[in-house]
Amino acid sequence: MELQQLRMFKAIADLGSIAKAAEKLHCVPSNITTRIKQLEDELGEPLLIRKGRGVILSPSGSLFLEYANKILLLSLESKRAIARESAPAGRLSIGAIESSATSRLPKLLSKYHQRHPKVDIEFSTNTWKNLEEAVEKHELDSAIIAVKCVNPAIECVEIYREELVLIASSSFGPITSPTNLIGKNIYMWPTGCPYRKALESWLEQNSVSAQITSIASYGTILGCVSAGAGVSLVPKGIYEQFRQIGGVEGYVFNQLHPVTNYFIWNKNTGYHSAKDAFLELIRTELTTPNLSVSAHKMA
């Protein structure tokens, strides 16, 4: 069964004549006759009854016409849905690292849903490596990670730079240099996290040796820090969110350079209006504002 056969059948039903249908569709009557006969053979029932110089629908033909109209309408709607000028619609599966998911994305996702209600969003978090693999396998349409992707199958664009803030309990005492961390408990995400790597590089650069405890949860890390159990290095978005609770001080050091976050998608996906609309919203909304005055700026 082909769409062209359905179009021919509908034209015959509307006009009551194979000749008139052929004229409307700009083809010869014999071609329409052959295609309709093939359709009838496939369905196992006659669709047309000849009457004088024209034709009428058989009982099966009348019933089949209802479905043919629905199929043709759905075909037209599907073309309109994916047209570049159409409003974004359909499913959009997005992944993100925990820091973006916790701090930057909640308001963004809410605003996106308000602008594009026809899009069904599926959102998940994971490590940057797992997110990259999921995008490569088309398990995710897109993702936000903090490591530049070099996979040739994946498109990778910079979206914002996340400043880093060293956090400690207010009762911890001032932190003015990396040496203040000697002998202190440090809580970070497991090895592979770009923010942990930034901290390790900073400590190594200043010849400071410190043991790092791996915790794969910003909520747990913040709980340990606010209780005075140790310190951590977090993206500014995380610090801005949790400092309102109180009891946490932030410190910014010039040697701790911002970490770039990237938006990635599979190059072989093709045009994806929902994904493109999300990327556009990220570019306009996810800016990095000046650091809050509550954070102490160090050399």
mmCIF file of C-alpha atoms in Angstrom:
data_model
loop_
_atom_site.group_PDB
_atom_site.id
_atom_site.type_symbol
_atom_site.label_atom_id
_atom_site.label_comp_id
_atom_site.label_asym_id
_atom_site.label_seq_id
_atom_site.Cartn_x
_atom_site.Cartn_y
_atom_site.Cartn_z
ATOM 1 C CA MET A 1 0.000 0.000 0.000
ATOM 2 C CA GLU A 2 1.451 3.332 -1.102
ATOM 3 C CA LEU A 3 0.418 6.916 -0.453
ATOM 4 C CA GLN A 4 0.089 7.551 -4.169
ATOM 5 C CA GLN A 5 -2.438 4.715 -4.427
ATOM 6 C CA LEU A 6 -4.441 6.290 -1.609
ATOM 7 C CA ARG A 7 -4.323 9.677 -3.314
ATOM 8 C CA MET A 8 -5.632 8.078 -6.526
ATOM 9 C CA PHE A 9 -8.383 6.268 -4.642
ATOM 10 C CA LYS A 10 -9.442 9.454 -2.842
ATOM 11 C CA ALA A 11 -9.512 11.413 -6.108
ATOM 12 C CA ILE A 12 -11.763 8.768 -7.706
ATOM 13 C CA ALA A 13 -14.046 8.812 -4.654
ATOM 14 C CA ASP A 14 -14.261 12.616 -4.695
ATOM 15 C CA LEU A 15 -14.818 12.948 -8.449
ATOM 16 C CA GLY A 16 -16.705 9.732 -9.212
ATOM 17 C CA SER A 17 -14.595 9.083 -12.299
ATOM 18 C CA ILE A 18 -11.238 7.520 -13.087
ATOM 19 C CA ALA A 19 -10.807 9.850 -16.056
ATOM 20 C CA LYS A 20 -11.441 12.950 -13.933
ATOM 21 C CA ALA A 21 -9.089 11.629 -11.240
ATOM 22 C CA ALA A 22 -6.382 11.090 -13.874
ATOM 23 C CA GLU A 23 -6.841 14.654 -15.114
ATOM 24 C CA LYS A 24 -6.558 16.046 -11.577
ATOM 25 C CA LEU A 25 -3.450 13.987 -10.779
ATOM 26 C CA HIS A 26 -1.835 14.610 -14.186
ATOM 27 C CA CYS A 27 -1.493 10.970 -15.186
ATOM 28 C CA VAL A 28 -3.117 8.576 -17.657
ATOM 29 C CA PRO A 29 -6.320 6.684 -16.700
ATOM 30 C CA SER A 30 -4.720 3.307 -17.409
ATOM 31 C CA ASN A 31 -2.068 3.985 -14.772
ATOM 32 C CA ILE A 32 -4.712 4.756 -12.153
ATOM 33 C CA THR A 33 -6.705 1.662 -13.122
ATOM 34 C CA THR A 34 -3.612 -0.535 -12.727
ATOM 35 C CA ARG A 35 -2.639 0.985 -9.355
ATOM 36 C CA ILE A 36 -6.141 0.672 -7.913
ATOM 37 C CA LYS A 37 -6.352 -2.964 -9.092
ATOM 38 C CA GLN A 38 -3.064 -3.647 -7.271
ATOM 39 C CA LEU A 39 -4.494 -2.031 -4.137
ATOM 40 C CA GLU A 40 -7.654 -4.122 -4.367
ATOM 41 C CA ASP A 41 -5.579 -7.281 -4.789
ATOM 42 C CA GLU A 42 -3.567 -6.369 -1.684
ATOM 43 C CA LEU A 43 -6.701 -5.706 0.358
ATOM 44 C CA GLY A 44 -8.538 -8.702 -1.017
ATOM 45 C CA GLU A 45 -11.727 -6.716 -1.635
ATOM 46 C CA PRO A 46 -13.100 -4.608 -4.518
ATOM 47 C CA LEU A 47 -13.133 -0.899 -3.757
ATOM 48 C CA LEU A 48 -14.958 0.420 -6.837
ATOM 49 C CA ILE A 49 -18.120 -0.495 -8.716
ATOM 50 C CA ARG A 50 -18.474 0.680 -12.312
ATOM 51 C CA LYS A 51 -21.712 2.558 -12.992
ATOM 52 C CA GLY A 52 -22.275 3.950 -16.434
ATOM 53 C CA ARG A 53 -19.303 6.105 -17.386
ATOM 54 C CA GLY A 54 -18.265 6.563 -13.797
ATOM 55 C CA VAL A 55 -17.663 4.544 -10.658
ATOM 56 C CA ILE A 56 -19.068 4.387 -7.141
ATOM 57 C CA LEU A 57 -17.538 2.999 -3.984
ATOM 58 C CA SER A 58 -18.272 -0.531 -2.933
ATOM 59 C CA PRO A 59 -19.209 -1.102 0.743
ATOM 60 C CA SER A 60 -15.572 -2.025 1.406
ATOM 61 C CA GLY A 61 -14.506 1.035 -0.559
ATOM 62 C CA SER A 62 -16.646 3.344 1.584
ATOM 63 C CA LEU A 63 -15.138 1.901 4.758
ATOM 64 C CA PHE A 64 -11.606 2.020 3.368
ATOM 65 C CA LEU A 65 -12.057 5.671 2.331
ATOM 66 C CA GLU A 66 -12.362 6.681 5.984
ATOM 67 C CA TYR A 67 -8.973 5.150 6.737
ATOM 68 C CA ALA A 68 -7.415 6.481 3.536
ATOM 69 C CA ASN A 69 -8.442 10.023 4.501
ATOM 70 C CA LYS A 70 -6.935 9.587 7.976
ATOM 71 C CA ILE A 71 -3.679 8.224 6.557
ATOM 72 C CA LEU A 72 -3.362 11.029 4.043
ATOM 73 C CA LEU A 73 -4.135 13.613 6.709
ATOM 74 C CA LEU A 74 -1.519 12.139 9.044
ATOM 75 C CA SER A 75 0.970 12.129 6.197
ATOM 76 C CA LEU A 76 0.330 15.824 5.597
ATOM 77 C CA GLU A 77 0.548 16.622 9.333
ATOM 78 C CA SER A 78 3.820 14.741 9.671
ATOM 79 C CA LYS A 79 5.358 16.797 6.864
ATOM 80 C CA ARG A 80 4.173 19.988 8.472
ATOM 81 C CA ALA A 81 5.488 18.892 11.875
ATOM 82 C CA ILE A 82 9.071 18.458 10.696
ATOM 83 C CA ALA A 83 9.090 21.461 8.403
ATOM 84 C CA ARG A 84 11.738 23.962 9.453
ATOM 85 C CA GLU A 85 9.195 26.751 9.751
ATOM 86 C CA SER A 86 6.977 24.721 12.106
ATOM 87 C CA ALA A 87 6.934 25.115 15.884
ATOM 88 C CA PRO A 88 9.110 22.550 17.745
ATOM 89 C CA ALA A 89 7.230 19.380 18.625
ATOM 90 C CA GLY A 90 7.807 15.732 19.480
ATOM 91 C CA ARG A 91 10.249 14.161 21.935
ATOM 92 C CA LEU A 92 13.475 15.743 23.157
ATOM 93 C CA SER A 93 15.776 13.659 25.366
ATOM 94 C CA ILE A 94 18.400 15.729 27.178
ATOM 95 C CA GLY A 95 21.188 14.669 29.514
ATOM 96 C CA ALA A 96 23.399 16.788 31.745
ATOM 97 C CA ILE A 97 26.128 16.535 34.320
ATOM 98 C CA GLU A 98 24.928 16.932 37.896
ATOM 99 C CA SER A 99 26.221 20.479 38.363
ATOM 100 C CA SER A 100 24.256 21.833 35.385
ATOM 101 C CA ALA A 101 21.177 19.816 36.269
ATOM 102 C CA THR A 102 21.194 21.115 39.834
ATOM 103 C CA SER A 103 21.989 24.766 39.310
ATOM 104 C CA ARG A 104 21.439 26.021 35.772
ATOM 105 C CA LEU A 105 18.786 23.881 34.116
ATOM 106 C CA PRO A 106 15.638 23.820 36.307
ATOM 107 C CA LYS A 107 14.539 27.366 35.356
ATOM 108 C CA LEU A 108 15.668 26.813 31.779
ATOM 109 C CA LEU A 109 13.588 23.649 31.393
ATOM 110 C CA SER A 110 10.558 25.408 32.842
ATOM 111 C CA LYS A 111 10.914 28.310 30.418
ATOM 112 C CA TYR A 112 11.418 25.939 27.481
ATOM 113 C CA HIS A 113 8.225 24.057 28.340
ATOM 114 C CA GLN A 114 6.293 27.325 28.461
ATOM 115 C CA ARG A 115 7.591 28.347 25.045
ATOM 116 C CA HIS A 116 7.268 24.955 23.373
ATOM 117 C CA PRO A 117 4.409 23.001 25.011
ATOM 118 C CA LYS A 118 4.251 20.507 22.127
ATOM 119 C CA VAL A 119 7.683 19.126 23.014
ATOM 120 C CA ASP A 120 7.859 16.182 25.427
ATOM 121 C CA ILE A 121 11.111 16.499 27.363
ATOM 122 C CA GLU A 122 12.920 13.503 28.817
ATOM 123 C CA PHE A 123 15.702 14.606 31.162
ATOM 124 C CA SER A 124 18.437 12.601 32.896
ATOM 125 C CA THR A 125 21.804 13.095 34.603
ATOM 126 C CA ASN A 126 25.012 11.106 34.334
ATOM 127 C CA THR A 127 28.771 11.450 34.117
ATOM 128 C CA TRP A 128 30.154 13.327 31.112
ATOM 129 C CA LYS A 129 31.583 10.133 29.610
ATOM 130 C CA ASN A 130 28.306 8.224 29.840
ATOM 131 C CA LEU A 131 26.421 11.191 28.401
ATOM 132 C CA GLU A 132 28.799 11.380 25.466
ATOM 133 C CA GLU A 133 28.349 7.667 24.761
ATOM 134 C CA ALA A 134 24.563 7.988 24.986
ATOM 135 C CA VAL A 135 24.579 10.816 22.431
ATOM 136 C CA GLU A 136 26.814 8.811 20.110
ATOM 137 C CA LYS A 137 24.388 5.851 20.293
ATOM 138 C CA HIS A 138 21.354 8.132 19.723
ATOM 139 C CA GLU A 139 20.043 7.237 23.180
ATOM 140 C CA LEU A 140 20.023 10.969 23.934
ATOM 141 C CA ASP A 141 19.297 13.783 21.511
ATOM 142 C CA SER A 142 21.699 16.116 23.278
ATOM 143 C CA ALA A 143 23.623 16.666 26.498
ATOM 144 C CA ILE A 144 25.496 19.260 28.530
ATOM 145 C CA ILE A 145 28.977 18.262 29.655
ATOM 146 C CA ALA A 146 32.049 20.043 31.019
ATOM 147 C CA VAL A 147 34.651 18.356 28.811
ATOM 148 C CA LYS A 148 35.233 19.256 25.175
ATOM 149 C CA CYS A 149 34.159 16.322 23.024
ATOM 150 C CA VAL A 150 36.565 15.133 20.328
ATOM 151 C CA ASN A 151 34.393 12.298 19.030
ATOM 152 C CA PRO A 152 34.091 12.862 15.240
ATOM 153 C CA ALA A 153 30.457 11.728 15.302
ATOM 154 C CA ILE A 154 29.440 14.412 17.787
ATOM 155 C CA GLU A 155 28.934 18.136 17.347
ATOM 156 C CA CYS A 156 30.253 20.119 20.319
ATOM 157 C CA VAL A 157 29.643 23.832 20.947
ATOM 158 C CA GLU A 158 30.662 25.987 23.900
ATOM 159 C CA ILE A 159 27.683 27.399 25.786
ATOM 160 C CA TYR A 160 29.054 28.995 28.949
ATOM 161 C CA ARG A 161 32.055 29.132 31.276
ATOM 162 C CA GLU A 162 31.502 28.105 34.872
ATOM 163 C CA GLU A 163 33.626 29.873 37.477
ATOM 164 C CA LEU A 164 34.907 27.763 40.361
ATOM 165 C CA VAL A 165 34.386 28.499 44.036
ATOM 166 C CA LEU A 166 36.185 26.856 46.949
ATOM 167 C CA ILE A 167 33.612 26.412 49.711
ATOM 168 C CA ALA A 168 33.973 25.828 53.430
ATOM 169 C CA SER A 169 31.896 26.174 56.566
ATOM 170 C CA SER A 170 31.707 29.675 58.047
ATOM 171 C CA SER A 171 33.256 28.216 61.197
ATOM 172 C CA PHE A 172 36.168 26.806 59.228
ATOM 173 C CA GLY A 173 38.228 29.988 59.257
ATOM 174 C CA PRO A 174 39.506 32.038 56.289
ATOM 175 C CA ILE A 175 41.115 30.282 53.325
ATOM 176 C CA THR A 176 43.705 32.524 51.713
ATOM 177 C CA SER A 177 45.923 30.024 49.883
ATOM 178 C CA PRO A 178 46.110 26.347 48.862
ATOM 179 C CA THR A 179 48.317 25.659 51.895
ATOM 180 C CA ASN A 180 45.297 26.203 54.130
ATOM 181 C CA LEU A 181 43.953 22.907 52.785
ATOM 182 C CA ILE A 182 46.837 20.827 54.133
ATOM 183 C CA GLY A 183 45.454 18.268 56.552
ATOM 184 C CA LYS A 184 41.857 19.186 55.743
ATOM 185 C CA ASN A 185 39.155 16.875 54.436
ATOM 186 C CA ILE A 186 38.329 17.571 50.782
ATOM 187 C CA TYR A 187 35.127 16.252 49.246
ATOM 188 C CA MET A 188 34.844 16.007 45.455
ATOM 189 C CA TRP A 189 33.112 14.010 42.772
ATOM 190 C CA PRO A 190 34.997 10.828 41.726
ATOM 191 C CA THR A 191 37.992 10.832 39.388
ATOM 192 C CA GLY A 192 37.047 11.978 35.897
ATOM 193 C CA CYS A 193 35.076 15.005 37.059
ATOM 194 C CA PRO A 194 36.541 18.126 35.379
ATOM 195 C CA TYR A 195 36.047 20.169 38.550
ATOM 196 C CA ARG A 196 38.006 17.643 40.575
ATOM 197 C CA LYS A 197 40.737 17.730 37.940
ATOM 198 C CA ALA A 198 40.884 21.524 38.263
ATOM 199 C CA LEU A 199 41.347 21.222 42.024
ATOM 200 C CA GLU A 200 44.017 18.530 41.706
ATOM 201 C CA SER A 201 45.935 20.655 39.182
ATOM 202 C CA TRP A 202 45.711 23.691 41.458
ATOM 203 C CA LEU A 203 47.031 21.754 44.460
ATOM 204 C CA GLU A 204 49.830 20.211 42.403
ATOM 205 C CA GLN A 205 50.764 23.600 40.975
ATOM 206 C CA ASN A 206 51.222 24.892 44.522
ATOM 207 C CA SER A 207 52.989 21.739 45.786
ATOM 208 C CA VAL A 208 50.166 20.915 48.184
ATOM 209 C CA SER A 209 49.415 17.285 48.953
ATOM 210 C CA ALA A 210 45.897 16.519 50.153
ATOM 211 C CA GLN A 211 43.633 13.491 50.294
ATOM 212 C CA ILE A 212 40.345 13.768 48.409
ATOM 213 C CA THR A 213 37.227 11.826 49.412
ATOM 214 C CA SER A 214 35.020 10.855 46.462
ATOM 215 C CA ILE A 215 31.297 11.618 46.804
ATOM 216 C CA ALA A 216 29.010 11.461 43.766
ATOM 217 C CA SER A 217 26.393 13.874 45.094
ATOM 218 C CA TYR A 218 26.467 17.635 45.453
ATOM 219 C CA GLY A 219 23.809 17.420 48.139
ATOM 220 C CA THR A 220 26.027 15.170 50.259
ATOM 221 C CA ILE A 221 29.118 17.268 49.543
ATOM 222 C CA LEU A 222 27.331 20.453 50.618
ATOM 223 C CA GLY A 223 26.029 18.705 53.713
ATOM 224 C CA CYS A 224 29.558 17.679 54.749
ATOM 225 C CA VAL A 225 30.956 21.157 54.059
ATOM 226 C CA SER A 226 28.214 23.070 55.872
ATOM 227 C CA ALA A 227 28.673 20.780 58.885
ATOM 228 C CA GLY A 228 32.314 21.862 59.077
ATOM 229 C CA ALA A 229 33.697 18.480 58.062
ATOM 230 C CA GLY A 230 35.824 19.792 55.199
ATOM 231 C CA VAL A 231 35.966 21.801 51.981
ATOM 232 C CA SER A 232 35.119 21.362 48.313
ATOM 233 C CA LEU A 233 35.530 23.047 44.939
ATOM 234 C CA VAL A 234 32.207 23.540 43.160
ATOM 235 C CA PRO A 235 30.862 25.365 40.103
ATOM 236 C CA LYS A 236 29.624 28.843 40.870
ATOM 237 C CA GLY A 237 26.056 27.813 40.041
ATOM 238 C CA ILE A 238 26.123 25.226 42.817
ATOM 239 C CA TYR A 239 27.579 27.736 45.276
ATOM 240 C CA GLU A 240 24.973 30.371 44.395
ATOM 241 C CA GLN A 241 22.178 27.898 44.977
ATOM 242 C CA PHE A 242 23.323 26.539 48.333
ATOM 243 C CA ARG A 243 24.884 29.632 49.926
ATOM 244 C CA GLN A 244 21.379 30.959 50.614
ATOM 245 C CA ILE A 245 20.959 28.216 53.182
ATOM 246 C CA GLY A 246 23.721 29.886 55.194
ATOM 247 C CA GLY A 247 26.802 28.658 56.972
ATOM 248 C CA VAL A 248 28.911 28.330 53.808
ATOM 249 C CA GLU A 249 31.681 30.682 52.693
ATOM 250 C CA GLY A 250 32.992 30.905 49.139
ATOM 251 C CA TYR A 251 36.522 31.710 47.969
ATOM 252 C CA VAL A 252 37.669 32.514 44.453
ATOM 253 C CA PHE A 253 41.299 32.158 43.373
ATOM 254 C CA ASN A 254 42.781 33.557 40.172
ATOM 255 C CA GLN A 255 44.633 30.292 39.544
ATOM 256 C CA LEU A 256 41.341 28.368 39.457
ATOM 257 C CA HIS A 257 40.235 29.072 35.912
ATOM 258 C CA PRO A 258 36.613 28.710 34.786
ATOM 259 C CA VAL A 259 35.555 25.366 33.309
ATOM 260 C CA THR A 260 33.824 25.499 29.933
ATOM 261 C CA ASN A 261 30.505 23.689 29.552
ATOM 262 C CA TYR A 262 29.476 22.301 26.163
ATOM 263 C CA PHE A 263 26.273 21.320 24.405
ATOM 264 C CA ILE A 264 26.632 18.170 22.294
ATOM 265 C CA TRP A 265 24.535 16.212 19.801
ATOM 266 C CA ASN A 266 25.079 13.525 17.191
ATOM 267 C CA LYS A 267 25.989 14.948 13.779
ATOM 268 C CA ASN A 268 24.013 12.203 12.030
ATOM 269 C CA THR A 269 20.699 13.093 13.674
ATOM 270 C CA GLY A 270 19.654 15.546 10.987
ATOM 271 C CA TYR A 271 17.369 18.519 11.511
ATOM 272 C CA HIS A 272 15.848 18.530 15.004
ATOM 273 C CA SER A 273 13.732 21.614 15.702
ATOM 274 C CA ALA A 274 13.209 20.825 19.399
ATOM 275 C CA LYS A 275 16.947 20.428 19.999
ATOM 276 C CA ASP A 276 17.792 23.582 18.057
ATOM 277 C CA ALA A 277 15.228 25.568 20.045
ATOM 278 C CA PHE A 278 16.744 24.305 23.298
ATOM 279 C CA LEU A 279 20.239 25.300 22.203
ATOM 280 C CA GLU A 280 18.989 28.770 21.270
ATOM 281 C CA LEU A 281 17.401 29.148 24.699
ATOM 282 C CA ILE A 282 20.655 28.069 26.368
ATOM 283 C CA ARG A 283 22.602 30.672 24.443
ATOM 284 C CA THR A 284 20.253 33.462 25.485
ATOM 285 C CA GLU A 285 19.596 32.403 29.086
ATOM 286 C CA LEU A 286 22.653 30.581 30.431
ATOM 287 C CA THR A 287 25.000 33.468 30.953
ATOM 288 C CA THR A 288 27.594 33.607 33.689
ATOM 289 C CA PRO A 289 26.836 36.637 35.880
ATOM 290 C CA ASN A 290 29.421 38.382 38.013
ATOM 291 C CA LEU A 291 30.350 36.469 41.128
ATOM 292 C CA SER A 292 28.289 37.270 44.201
ATOM 293 C CA VAL A 293 29.919 39.640 46.650
ATOM 294 C CA SER A 294 29.516 37.012 49.368
ATOM 295 C CA ALA A 295 32.445 35.094 47.869
ATOM 296 C CA HIS A 296 35.939 36.161 48.865
ATOM 297 C CA LYS A 297 38.268 36.948 45.974
ATOM 298 C CA MET A 298 41.837 35.805 46.540
ATOM 299 C CA ALA A 299 44.994 36.267 44.493
#
